[in-house]
Amino acid sequence: MGERGPLFNPLSGRSARLGRWRGGPPRPPADLGKARMPRNLSPAAKKFWRQHASALERRGCLTMLEELSFASLCETWAMIKLMEETIQRDGMILAGPRGKVSQHPLLREKSRWIRLFVASARDFGMTPSSRRRLGITEPETEEDE
């Protein structure tokens, strides 16, 4: 089932016109501190953190307040990668003890983890629609000009 309409944006100005915010729209918070990578992350999660944390910090999507949520996102990615490796090793189709052929049980579990990952990635502006919703513009490339 799809989402019901666009998310409420308190900075759009519409709220101030409708009188929802007294004294104007809320101001963006001051510097909330830099997120630190937790020490107990798995190696694959640490790799994901190193690849994406700096870009998210530059955009203002990752601060000290979000570090636990982002660590959870990194571990979700690591779990997906682990499942992919296991499926590659075992194959997508498995034969049971009596010769019955069935799909690998991790395929269904992997799709659940992917849905969890995408839902969490939206919170950090890591999908095109969430970047648009958050007002994050993509830098223009030379090909666009």
mmCIF file of N, CA and C in Angstrom:
data_model
loop_
_atom_site.group_PDB
_atom_site.id
_atom_site.type_symbol
_atom_site.label_atom_id
_atom_site.label_comp_id
_atom_site.label_asym_id
_atom_site.label_seq_id
_atom_site.Cartn_x
_atom_site.Cartn_y
_atom_site.Cartn_z
ATOM 1 N N MET A 1 0.836 -1.168 0.000
ATOM 2 C CA MET A 1 0.000 0.000 0.000
ATOM 3 C C MET A 1 0.883 1.232 0.000
ATOM 4 N N GLY A 2 0.562 2.193 -0.809
ATOM 5 C CA GLY A 2 1.380 3.386 -0.954
ATOM 6 C C GLY A 2 1.233 4.351 0.205
ATOM 7 N N GLU A 3 2.049 5.375 0.161
ATOM 8 C CA GLU A 3 1.991 6.401 1.198
ATOM 9 C C GLU A 3 0.839 7.353 0.902
ATOM 10 N N ARG A 4 0.323 7.986 1.906
ATOM 11 C CA ARG A 4 -0.817 8.879 1.755
ATOM 12 C C ARG A 4 -0.344 10.321 1.661
ATOM 13 N N GLY A 5 -0.106 10.762 0.459
ATOM 14 C CA GLY A 5 0.231 12.158 0.220
ATOM 15 C C GLY A 5 1.631 12.522 0.658
ATOM 16 N N PRO A 6 2.035 13.740 0.360
ATOM 17 C CA PRO A 6 3.379 14.179 0.729
ATOM 18 C C PRO A 6 3.491 14.404 2.228
ATOM 19 N N LEU A 7 4.695 14.251 2.725
ATOM 20 C CA LEU A 7 4.937 14.485 4.140
ATOM 21 C C LEU A 7 4.853 15.977 4.444
ATOM 22 N N PHE A 8 4.470 16.286 5.650
ATOM 23 C CA PHE A 8 4.353 17.667 6.108
ATOM 24 C C PHE A 8 5.732 18.288 6.177
ATOM 25 N N ASN A 9 5.893 19.455 5.594
ATOM 26 C CA ASN A 9 7.158 20.168 5.617
ATOM 27 C C ASN A 9 6.956 21.469 6.384
ATOM 28 N N PRO A 10 7.451 21.566 7.627
ATOM 29 C CA PRO A 10 7.214 22.776 8.413
ATOM 30 C C PRO A 10 7.948 23.997 7.870
ATOM 31 N N LEU A 11 8.931 23.793 7.003
ATOM 32 C CA LEU A 11 9.698 24.915 6.482
ATOM 33 C C LEU A 11 9.169 25.413 5.141
ATOM 34 N N SER A 12 8.055 24.893 4.664
ATOM 35 C CA SER A 12 7.546 25.275 3.348
ATOM 36 C C SER A 12 6.939 26.668 3.328
ATOM 37 N N GLY A 13 6.558 27.196 4.466
ATOM 38 C CA GLY A 13 5.922 28.502 4.512
ATOM 39 C C GLY A 13 4.411 28.386 4.555
ATOM 40 N N ARG A 14 3.891 27.285 4.100
ATOM 41 C CA ARG A 14 2.440 27.081 4.103
ATOM 42 C C ARG A 14 1.911 27.074 5.534
ATOM 43 N N SER A 15 2.674 26.506 6.447
ATOM 44 C CA SER A 15 2.250 26.434 7.844
ATOM 45 C C SER A 15 2.103 27.817 8.441
ATOM 46 N N ALA A 16 3.043 28.705 8.096
ATOM 47 C CA ALA A 16 2.976 30.058 8.634
ATOM 48 C C ALA A 16 1.757 30.781 8.075
ATOM 49 N N ARG A 17 1.444 30.546 6.799
ATOM 50 C CA ARG A 17 0.280 31.190 6.197
ATOM 51 C C ARG A 17 -1.009 30.683 6.813
ATOM 52 N N LEU A 18 -1.052 29.416 7.193
ATOM 53 C CA LEU A 18 -2.255 28.842 7.776
ATOM 54 C C LEU A 18 -2.343 29.074 9.282
ATOM 55 N N GLY A 19 -1.323 29.666 9.869
ATOM 56 C CA GLY A 19 -1.362 29.986 11.289
ATOM 57 C C GLY A 19 -0.995 28.841 12.204
ATOM 58 N N ARG A 20 -0.354 27.809 11.669
ATOM 59 C CA ARG A 20 0.017 26.682 12.531
ATOM 60 C C ARG A 20 1.210 27.009 13.425
ATOM 61 N N TRP A 21 2.070 27.887 12.950
ATOM 62 C CA TRP A 21 3.267 28.227 13.714
ATOM 63 C C TRP A 21 3.146 29.674 14.183
ATOM 64 N N ARG A 22 3.156 29.864 15.445
ATOM 65 C CA ARG A 22 3.115 31.216 15.979
ATOM 66 C C ARG A 22 4.554 31.701 16.099
ATOM 67 N N GLY A 23 4.812 32.866 15.580
ATOM 68 C CA GLY A 23 6.169 33.398 15.601
ATOM 69 C C GLY A 23 6.995 32.925 14.419
ATOM 70 N N GLY A 24 6.381 32.419 13.377
ATOM 71 C CA GLY A 24 7.099 32.003 12.174
ATOM 72 C C GLY A 24 7.460 30.534 12.207
ATOM 73 N N PRO A 25 7.977 30.044 11.091
ATOM 74 C CA PRO A 25 8.340 28.628 11.020
ATOM 75 C C PRO A 25 9.518 28.317 11.939
ATOM 76 N N PRO A 26 9.674 27.072 12.337
ATOM 77 C CA PRO A 26 10.794 26.724 13.214
ATOM 78 C C PRO A 26 12.125 26.931 12.510
ATOM 79 N N ARG A 27 13.109 27.290 13.283
ATOM 80 C CA ARG A 27 14.451 27.489 12.734
ATOM 81 C C ARG A 27 15.205 26.172 12.760
ATOM 82 N N PRO A 28 16.105 25.977 11.777
ATOM 83 C CA PRO A 28 16.911 24.758 11.832
ATOM 84 C C PRO A 28 17.784 24.772 13.085
ATOM 85 N N PRO A 29 18.025 23.606 13.666
ATOM 86 C CA PRO A 29 18.812 23.567 14.897
ATOM 87 C C PRO A 29 20.255 23.995 14.656
ATOM 88 N N ALA A 30 20.872 24.452 15.729
ATOM 89 C CA ALA A 30 22.284 24.824 15.672
ATOM 90 C C ALA A 30 23.118 23.561 15.487
ATOM 91 N N ASP A 31 24.419 23.718 15.443
ATOM 92 C CA ASP A 31 25.317 22.573 15.265
ATOM 93 C C ASP A 31 25.063 21.537 16.361
ATOM 94 N N LEU A 32 24.711 20.349 15.944
ATOM 95 C CA LEU A 32 24.364 19.295 16.896
ATOM 96 C C LEU A 32 25.510 18.336 17.166
ATOM 97 N N GLY A 33 26.664 18.600 16.657
ATOM 98 C CA GLY A 33 27.811 17.735 16.891
ATOM 99 C C GLY A 33 27.992 16.716 15.782
ATOM 100 N N LYS A 34 29.208 16.241 15.663
ATOM 101 C CA LYS A 34 29.555 15.282 14.625
ATOM 102 C C LYS A 34 29.288 13.857 15.107
ATOM 103 N N ALA A 35 28.738 13.051 14.225
ATOM 104 C CA ALA A 35 28.476 11.648 14.555
ATOM 105 C C ALA A 35 29.791 10.877 14.594
ATOM 106 N N ARG A 36 29.908 9.996 15.557
ATOM 107 C CA ARG A 36 31.096 9.142 15.670
ATOM 108 C C ARG A 36 30.698 7.700 15.400
ATOM 109 N N MET A 37 31.530 7.018 14.651
ATOM 110 C CA MET A 37 31.253 5.626 14.327
ATOM 111 C C MET A 37 31.412 4.767 15.585
ATOM 112 N N PRO A 38 30.379 4.000 15.952
ATOM 113 C CA PRO A 38 30.505 3.119 17.115
ATOM 114 C C PRO A 38 31.579 2.052 16.890
ATOM 115 N N ARG A 39 32.255 1.671 17.934
ATOM 116 C CA ARG A 39 33.342 0.695 17.826
ATOM 117 C C ARG A 39 32.848 -0.716 17.569
ATOM 118 N N ASN A 40 31.616 -1.022 17.972
ATOM 119 C CA ASN A 40 31.140 -2.399 17.889
ATOM 120 C C ASN A 40 30.488 -2.748 16.551
ATOM 121 N N LEU A 41 30.646 -1.922 15.535
ATOM 122 C CA LEU A 41 30.091 -2.247 14.223
ATOM 123 C C LEU A 41 30.886 -3.384 13.579
ATOM 124 N N SER A 42 30.214 -4.153 12.764
ATOM 125 C CA SER A 42 30.892 -5.214 12.012
ATOM 126 C C SER A 42 31.766 -4.580 10.929
ATOM 127 N N PRO A 43 32.734 -5.317 10.386
ATOM 128 C CA PRO A 43 33.610 -4.734 9.359
ATOM 129 C C PRO A 43 32.850 -4.204 8.141
ATOM 130 N N ALA A 44 31.834 -4.917 7.680
ATOM 131 C CA ALA A 44 31.064 -4.440 6.523
ATOM 132 C C ALA A 44 30.285 -3.175 6.874
ATOM 133 N N ALA A 45 29.777 -3.090 8.097
ATOM 134 C CA ALA A 45 29.050 -1.894 8.528
ATOM 135 C C ALA A 45 30.000 -0.706 8.642
ATOM 136 N N LYS A 46 31.219 -0.948 9.134
ATOM 137 C CA LYS A 46 32.208 0.136 9.210
ATOM 138 C C LYS A 46 32.553 0.660 7.825
ATOM 139 N N LYS A 47 32.655 -0.249 6.866
ATOM 140 C CA LYS A 47 32.944 0.161 5.498
ATOM 141 C C LYS A 47 31.819 1.037 4.953
ATOM 142 N N PHE A 48 30.566 0.653 5.199
ATOM 143 C CA PHE A 48 29.419 1.449 4.753
ATOM 144 C C PHE A 48 29.437 2.820 5.424
ATOM 145 N N TRP A 49 29.745 2.863 6.709
ATOM 146 C CA TRP A 49 29.808 4.137 7.442
ATOM 147 C C TRP A 49 30.847 5.047 6.797
ATOM 148 N N ARG A 50 32.044 4.511 6.544
ATOM 149 C CA ARG A 50 33.117 5.331 5.971
ATOM 150 C C ARG A 50 32.755 5.845 4.575
ATOM 151 N N GLN A 51 32.008 5.053 3.811
ATOM 152 C CA GLN A 51 31.640 5.452 2.460
ATOM 153 C C GLN A 51 30.596 6.562 2.438
ATOM 154 N N HIS A 52 29.674 6.566 3.397
ATOM 155 C CA HIS A 52 28.513 7.448 3.282
ATOM 156 C C HIS A 52 28.403 8.528 4.360
ATOM 157 N N ALA A 53 29.059 8.386 5.472
ATOM 158 C CA ALA A 53 28.859 9.319 6.585
ATOM 159 C C ALA A 53 29.290 10.741 6.242
ATOM 160 N N SER A 54 30.410 10.908 5.575
ATOM 161 C CA SER A 54 30.890 12.270 5.315
ATOM 162 C C SER A 54 29.936 13.038 4.401
ATOM 163 N N ALA A 55 29.386 12.375 3.378
ATOM 164 C CA ALA A 55 28.442 13.052 2.489
ATOM 165 C C ALA A 55 27.165 13.434 3.240
ATOM 166 N N LEU A 56 26.708 12.558 4.118
ATOM 167 C CA LEU A 56 25.499 12.862 4.887
ATOM 168 C C LEU A 56 25.742 14.000 5.874
ATOM 169 N N GLU A 57 26.932 14.057 6.444
ATOM 170 C CA GLU A 57 27.261 15.149 7.360
ATOM 171 C C GLU A 57 27.311 16.478 6.620
ATOM 172 N N ARG A 58 27.862 16.485 5.412
ATOM 173 C CA ARG A 58 27.905 17.721 4.616
ATOM 174 C C ARG A 58 26.505 18.228 4.297
ATOM 175 N N ARG A 59 25.574 17.312 4.067
ATOM 176 C CA ARG A 59 24.193 17.691 3.761
ATOM 177 C C ARG A 59 23.397 18.053 5.009
ATOM 178 N N GLY A 60 23.932 17.760 6.182
ATOM 179 C CA GLY A 60 23.226 18.036 7.425
ATOM 180 C C GLY A 60 22.259 16.933 7.822
ATOM 181 N N CYS A 61 22.394 15.755 7.223
ATOM 182 C CA CYS A 61 21.489 14.642 7.515
ATOM 183 C C CYS A 61 22.030 13.705 8.581
ATOM 184 N N LEU A 62 23.265 13.904 9.014
ATOM 185 C CA LEU A 62 23.858 13.021 10.015
ATOM 186 C C LEU A 62 24.562 13.863 11.070
ATOM 187 N N THR A 63 24.037 13.805 12.282
ATOM 188 C CA THR A 63 24.643 14.488 13.420
ATOM 189 C C THR A 63 24.799 13.479 14.553
ATOM 190 N N MET A 64 25.234 13.981 15.684
ATOM 191 C CA MET A 64 25.417 13.123 16.849
ATOM 192 C C MET A 64 24.087 12.477 17.271
ATOM 193 N N LEU A 65 22.975 13.169 17.043
ATOM 194 C CA LEU A 65 21.677 12.625 17.442
ATOM 195 C C LEU A 65 21.261 11.426 16.596
ATOM 196 N N GLU A 66 21.719 11.376 15.356
ATOM 197 C CA GLU A 66 21.324 10.301 14.449
ATOM 198 C C GLU A 66 22.329 9.169 14.357
ATOM 199 N N GLU A 67 23.409 9.211 15.121
ATOM 200 C CA GLU A 67 24.461 8.212 14.935
ATOM 201 C C GLU A 67 23.992 6.789 15.228
ATOM 202 N N LEU A 68 23.111 6.599 16.194
ATOM 203 C CA LEU A 68 22.622 5.248 16.477
ATOM 204 C C LEU A 68 21.714 4.738 15.357
ATOM 205 N N SER A 69 20.889 5.616 14.820
ATOM 206 C CA SER A 69 20.034 5.219 13.698
ATOM 207 C C SER A 69 20.876 4.875 12.477
ATOM 208 N N PHE A 70 21.910 5.667 12.226
ATOM 209 C CA PHE A 70 22.770 5.392 11.078
ATOM 210 C C PHE A 70 23.583 4.124 11.305
ATOM 211 N N ALA A 71 23.994 3.873 12.535
ATOM 212 C CA ALA A 71 24.704 2.624 12.838
ATOM 213 C C ALA A 71 23.797 1.428 12.574
ATOM 214 N N SER A 72 22.524 1.558 12.909
ATOM 215 C CA SER A 72 21.562 0.498 12.626
ATOM 216 C C SER A 72 21.405 0.294 11.122
ATOM 217 N N LEU A 73 21.385 1.385 10.371
ATOM 218 C CA LEU A 73 21.321 1.296 8.913
ATOM 219 C C LEU A 73 22.560 0.585 8.361
ATOM 220 N N CYS A 74 23.724 0.897 8.900
ATOM 221 C CA CYS A 74 24.969 0.252 8.462
ATOM 222 C C CYS A 74 24.943 -1.250 8.753
ATOM 223 N N GLU A 75 24.462 -1.625 9.923
ATOM 224 C CA GLU A 75 24.383 -3.049 10.261
ATOM 225 C C GLU A 75 23.361 -3.768 9.390
ATOM 226 N N THR A 76 22.284 -3.079 9.032
ATOM 227 C CA THR A 76 21.299 -3.668 8.126
ATOM 228 C C THR A 76 21.950 -3.960 6.786
ATOM 229 N N TRP A 77 22.746 -3.017 6.291
ATOM 230 C CA TRP A 77 23.465 -3.216 5.027
ATOM 231 C C TRP A 77 24.431 -4.396 5.144
ATOM 232 N N ALA A 78 25.122 -4.484 6.256
ATOM 233 C CA ALA A 78 26.064 -5.584 6.453
ATOM 234 C C ALA A 78 25.340 -6.929 6.470
ATOM 235 N N MET A 79 24.165 -6.976 7.080
ATOM 236 C CA MET A 79 23.388 -8.214 7.122
ATOM 237 C C MET A 79 22.925 -8.608 5.721
ATOM 238 N N ILE A 80 22.511 -7.637 4.929
ATOM 239 C CA ILE A 80 22.101 -7.922 3.547
ATOM 240 C C ILE A 80 23.276 -8.498 2.765
ATOM 241 N N LYS A 81 24.452 -7.908 2.929
ATOM 242 C CA LYS A 81 25.642 -8.404 2.232
ATOM 243 C C LYS A 81 25.992 -9.828 2.676
ATOM 244 N N LEU A 82 25.856 -10.112 3.962
ATOM 245 C CA LEU A 82 26.126 -11.452 4.466
ATOM 246 C C LEU A 82 25.151 -12.468 3.867
ATOM 247 N N MET A 83 23.893 -12.089 3.778
ATOM 248 C CA MET A 83 22.899 -12.982 3.170
ATOM 249 C C MET A 83 23.199 -13.212 1.697
ATOM 250 N N GLU A 84 23.612 -12.151 0.995
ATOM 251 C CA GLU A 84 23.954 -12.304 -0.421
ATOM 252 C C GLU A 84 25.115 -13.274 -0.603
ATOM 253 N N GLU A 85 26.133 -13.169 0.249
ATOM 254 C CA GLU A 85 27.273 -14.088 0.162
ATOM 255 C C GLU A 85 26.840 -15.528 0.414
ATOM 256 N N THR A 86 25.971 -15.725 1.400
ATOM 257 C CA THR A 86 25.492 -17.070 1.718
ATOM 258 C C THR A 86 24.677 -17.639 0.565
ATOM 259 N N ILE A 87 23.823 -16.824 -0.026
ATOM 260 C CA ILE A 87 23.007 -17.285 -1.156
ATOM 261 C C ILE A 87 23.890 -17.597 -2.357
ATOM 262 N N GLN A 88 24.912 -16.793 -2.593
ATOM 263 C CA GLN A 88 25.848 -17.061 -3.691
ATOM 264 C C GLN A 88 26.575 -18.383 -3.462
ATOM 265 N N ARG A 89 26.966 -18.641 -2.226
ATOM 266 C CA ARG A 89 27.696 -19.864 -1.900
ATOM 267 C C ARG A 89 26.800 -21.102 -2.017
ATOM 268 N N ASP A 90 25.578 -21.013 -1.467
ATOM 269 C CA ASP A 90 24.686 -22.171 -1.425
ATOM 270 C C ASP A 90 23.862 -22.349 -2.691
ATOM 271 N N GLY A 91 23.619 -21.261 -3.406
ATOM 272 C CA GLY A 91 22.737 -21.307 -4.570
ATOM 273 C C GLY A 91 21.332 -20.883 -4.197
ATOM 274 N N MET A 92 20.569 -20.450 -5.194
ATOM 275 C CA MET A 92 19.221 -19.957 -4.939
ATOM 276 C C MET A 92 18.227 -21.102 -4.740
ATOM 277 N N ILE A 93 18.550 -22.268 -5.297
ATOM 278 C CA ILE A 93 17.679 -23.431 -5.178
ATOM 279 C C ILE A 93 18.401 -24.485 -4.345
ATOM 280 N N LEU A 94 17.704 -25.024 -3.336
ATOM 281 C CA LEU A 94 18.293 -26.038 -2.460
ATOM 282 C C LEU A 94 17.483 -27.328 -2.552
ATOM 283 N N ALA A 95 18.178 -28.433 -2.432
ATOM 284 C CA ALA A 95 17.510 -29.729 -2.376
ATOM 285 C C ALA A 95 17.393 -30.150 -0.915
ATOM 286 N N GLY A 96 16.193 -30.539 -0.508
ATOM 287 C CA GLY A 96 15.953 -30.966 0.863
ATOM 288 C C GLY A 96 16.485 -32.368 1.104
ATOM 289 N N PRO A 97 16.332 -32.893 2.330
ATOM 290 C CA PRO A 97 16.853 -34.218 2.665
ATOM 291 C C PRO A 97 16.169 -35.344 1.884
ATOM 292 N N ARG A 98 14.951 -35.150 1.451
ATOM 293 C CA ARG A 98 14.235 -36.185 0.700
ATOM 294 C C ARG A 98 14.202 -35.882 -0.800
ATOM 295 N N GLY A 99 15.017 -34.930 -1.222
ATOM 296 C CA GLY A 99 15.099 -34.618 -2.637
ATOM 297 C C GLY A 99 14.159 -33.518 -3.108
ATOM 298 N N LYS A 100 13.376 -32.961 -2.209
ATOM 299 C CA LYS A 100 12.460 -31.881 -2.582
ATOM 300 C C LYS A 100 13.269 -30.613 -2.855
ATOM 301 N N VAL A 101 12.979 -29.968 -3.976
ATOM 302 C CA VAL A 101 13.694 -28.751 -4.374
ATOM 303 C C VAL A 101 12.881 -27.536 -3.939
ATOM 304 N N SER A 102 13.542 -26.562 -3.316
ATOM 305 C CA SER A 102 12.869 -25.336 -2.892
ATOM 306 C C SER A 102 13.858 -24.176 -2.962
ATOM 307 N N GLN A 103 13.307 -22.968 -2.919
ATOM 308 C CA GLN A 103 14.194 -21.801 -2.955
ATOM 309 C C GLN A 103 14.881 -21.627 -1.611
ATOM 310 N N HIS A 104 15.990 -20.948 -1.643
ATOM 311 C CA HIS A 104 16.782 -20.719 -0.437
ATOM 312 C C HIS A 104 15.943 -19.901 0.551
ATOM 313 N N PRO A 105 15.900 -20.295 1.823
ATOM 314 C CA PRO A 105 15.083 -19.556 2.792
ATOM 315 C C PRO A 105 15.569 -18.126 3.034
ATOM 316 N N LEU A 106 16.825 -17.866 2.752
ATOM 317 C CA LEU A 106 17.337 -16.511 2.967
ATOM 318 C C LEU A 106 16.834 -15.518 1.922
ATOM 319 N N LEU A 107 16.300 -16.000 0.795
ATOM 320 C CA LEU A 107 15.788 -15.073 -0.216
ATOM 321 C C LEU A 107 14.640 -14.237 0.338
ATOM 322 N N ARG A 108 13.723 -14.880 1.023
ATOM 323 C CA ARG A 108 12.597 -14.147 1.618
ATOM 324 C C ARG A 108 13.090 -13.225 2.732
ATOM 325 N N GLU A 109 13.987 -13.720 3.542
ATOM 326 C CA GLU A 109 14.520 -12.909 4.645
ATOM 327 C C GLU A 109 15.297 -11.708 4.113
ATOM 328 N N LYS A 110 16.032 -11.916 3.034
ATOM 329 C CA LYS A 110 16.796 -10.822 2.437
ATOM 330 C C LYS A 110 15.868 -9.722 1.945
ATOM 331 N N SER A 111 14.739 -10.083 1.349
ATOM 332 C CA SER A 111 13.815 -9.053 0.868
ATOM 333 C C SER A 111 13.240 -8.255 2.039
ATOM 334 N N ARG A 112 13.033 -8.883 3.180
ATOM 335 C CA ARG A 112 12.571 -8.147 4.368
ATOM 336 C C ARG A 112 13.622 -7.144 4.839
ATOM 337 N N TRP A 113 14.869 -7.579 4.848
ATOM 338 C CA TRP A 113 15.947 -6.691 5.275
ATOM 339 C C TRP A 113 16.134 -5.545 4.291
ATOM 340 N N ILE A 114 15.940 -5.802 3.012
ATOM 341 C CA ILE A 114 16.057 -4.730 2.023
ATOM 342 C C ILE A 114 14.965 -3.689 2.236
ATOM 343 N N ARG A 115 13.745 -4.138 2.507
ATOM 344 C CA ARG A 115 12.665 -3.181 2.790
ATOM 345 C C ARG A 115 12.992 -2.347 4.029
ATOM 346 N N LEU A 116 13.553 -2.978 5.053
ATOM 347 C CA LEU A 116 13.959 -2.252 6.260
ATOM 348 C C LEU A 116 15.058 -1.246 5.926
ATOM 349 N N PHE A 117 16.019 -1.656 5.102
ATOM 350 C CA PHE A 117 17.108 -0.763 4.725
ATOM 351 C C PHE A 117 16.585 0.462 3.971
ATOM 352 N N VAL A 118 15.718 0.246 3.002
ATOM 353 C CA VAL A 118 15.196 1.361 2.199
ATOM 354 C C VAL A 118 14.375 2.308 3.076
ATOM 355 N N ALA A 119 13.578 1.751 3.979
ATOM 356 C CA ALA A 119 12.795 2.605 4.882
ATOM 357 C C ALA A 119 13.711 3.449 5.766
ATOM 358 N N SER A 120 14.788 2.863 6.243
ATOM 359 C CA SER A 120 15.738 3.614 7.074
ATOM 360 C C SER A 120 16.536 4.608 6.245
ATOM 361 N N ALA A 121 16.874 4.232 5.025
ATOM 362 C CA ALA A 121 17.659 5.125 4.158
ATOM 363 C C ALA A 121 16.875 6.380 3.810
ATOM 364 N N ARG A 122 15.556 6.279 3.748
ATOM 365 C CA ARG A 122 14.732 7.468 3.473
ATOM 366 C C ARG A 122 14.923 8.530 4.538
ATOM 367 N N ASP A 123 15.112 8.108 5.774
ATOM 368 C CA ASP A 123 15.287 9.068 6.864
ATOM 369 C C ASP A 123 16.557 9.890 6.705
ATOM 370 N N PHE A 124 17.529 9.358 5.994
ATOM 371 C CA PHE A 124 18.797 10.053 5.812
ATOM 372 C C PHE A 124 18.924 10.712 4.437
ATOM 373 N N GLY A 125 17.855 10.715 3.666
ATOM 374 C CA GLY A 125 17.903 11.341 2.346
ATOM 375 C C GLY A 125 18.743 10.549 1.371
ATOM 376 N N MET A 126 18.730 9.227 1.478
ATOM 377 C CA MET A 126 19.565 8.394 0.612
ATOM 378 C C MET A 126 18.793 7.820 -0.573
ATOM 379 N N THR A 127 17.543 8.244 -0.756
ATOM 380 C CA THR A 127 16.777 7.851 -1.937
ATOM 381 C C THR A 127 16.407 9.132 -2.687
ATOM 382 N N PRO A 128 16.197 9.045 -3.991
ATOM 383 C CA PRO A 128 15.866 10.265 -4.748
ATOM 384 C C PRO A 128 14.617 10.978 -4.228
ATOM 385 N N SER A 129 13.581 10.228 -3.903
ATOM 386 C CA SER A 129 12.352 10.878 -3.437
ATOM 387 C C SER A 129 12.549 11.543 -2.072
ATOM 388 N N SER A 130 13.336 10.930 -1.209
ATOM 389 C CA SER A 130 13.552 11.538 0.104
ATOM 390 C C SER A 130 14.431 12.777 0.003
ATOM 391 N N ARG A 131 15.385 12.792 -0.937
ATOM 392 C CA ARG A 131 16.189 13.999 -1.137
ATOM 393 C C ARG A 131 15.311 15.145 -1.616
ATOM 394 N N ARG A 132 14.384 14.841 -2.489
ATOM 395 C CA ARG A 132 13.471 15.872 -2.986
ATOM 396 C C ARG A 132 12.591 16.381 -1.852
ATOM 397 N N ARG A 133 12.085 15.466 -1.030
ATOM 398 C CA ARG A 133 11.229 15.841 0.094
ATOM 399 C C ARG A 133 11.987 16.694 1.103
ATOM 400 N N LEU A 134 13.260 16.378 1.329
ATOM 401 C CA LEU A 134 14.065 17.124 2.288
ATOM 402 C C LEU A 134 14.638 18.411 1.703
ATOM 403 N N GLY A 135 14.464 18.617 0.391
ATOM 404 C CA GLY A 135 14.975 19.827 -0.247
ATOM 405 C C GLY A 135 16.457 19.783 -0.541
ATOM 406 N N ILE A 136 17.010 18.604 -0.675
ATOM 407 C CA ILE A 136 18.432 18.454 -0.980
ATOM 408 C C ILE A 136 18.584 18.421 -2.491
ATOM 409 N N THR A 137 19.350 19.352 -3.034
ATOM 410 C CA THR A 137 19.539 19.399 -4.482
ATOM 411 C C THR A 137 20.822 18.668 -4.848
ATOM 412 N N GLU A 138 20.777 18.013 -5.982
ATOM 413 C CA GLU A 138 21.946 17.299 -6.479
ATOM 414 C C GLU A 138 22.873 18.279 -7.191
ATOM 415 N N PRO A 139 24.185 18.131 -7.042
ATOM 416 C CA PRO A 139 25.094 19.011 -7.771
ATOM 417 C C PRO A 139 25.013 18.720 -9.273
ATOM 418 N N GLU A 140 25.076 19.769 -10.065
ATOM 419 C CA GLU A 140 25.006 19.593 -11.498
ATOM 420 C C GLU A 140 26.340 19.037 -12.018
ATOM 421 N N THR A 141 26.250 18.132 -12.959
ATOM 422 C CA THR A 141 27.442 17.562 -13.575
ATOM 423 C C THR A 141 27.691 18.277 -14.900
ATOM 424 N N GLU A 142 28.837 18.022 -15.489
ATOM 425 C CA GLU A 142 29.176 18.667 -16.762
ATOM 426 C C GLU A 142 28.251 18.176 -17.887
ATOM 427 N N GLU A 143 27.753 16.934 -17.767
ATOM 428 C CA GLU A 143 26.872 16.401 -18.782
ATOM 429 C C GLU A 143 25.526 17.111 -18.794
ATOM 430 N N ASP A 144 25.061 17.606 -17.618
ATOM 431 C CA ASP A 144 23.780 18.286 -17.537
ATOM 432 C C ASP A 144 23.805 19.639 -18.237
ATOM 433 N N GLU A 145 24.988 20.253 -18.303
ATOM 434 C CA GLU A 145 25.101 21.577 -18.898
ATOM 435 C C GLU A 145 25.159 21.451 -20.370
#
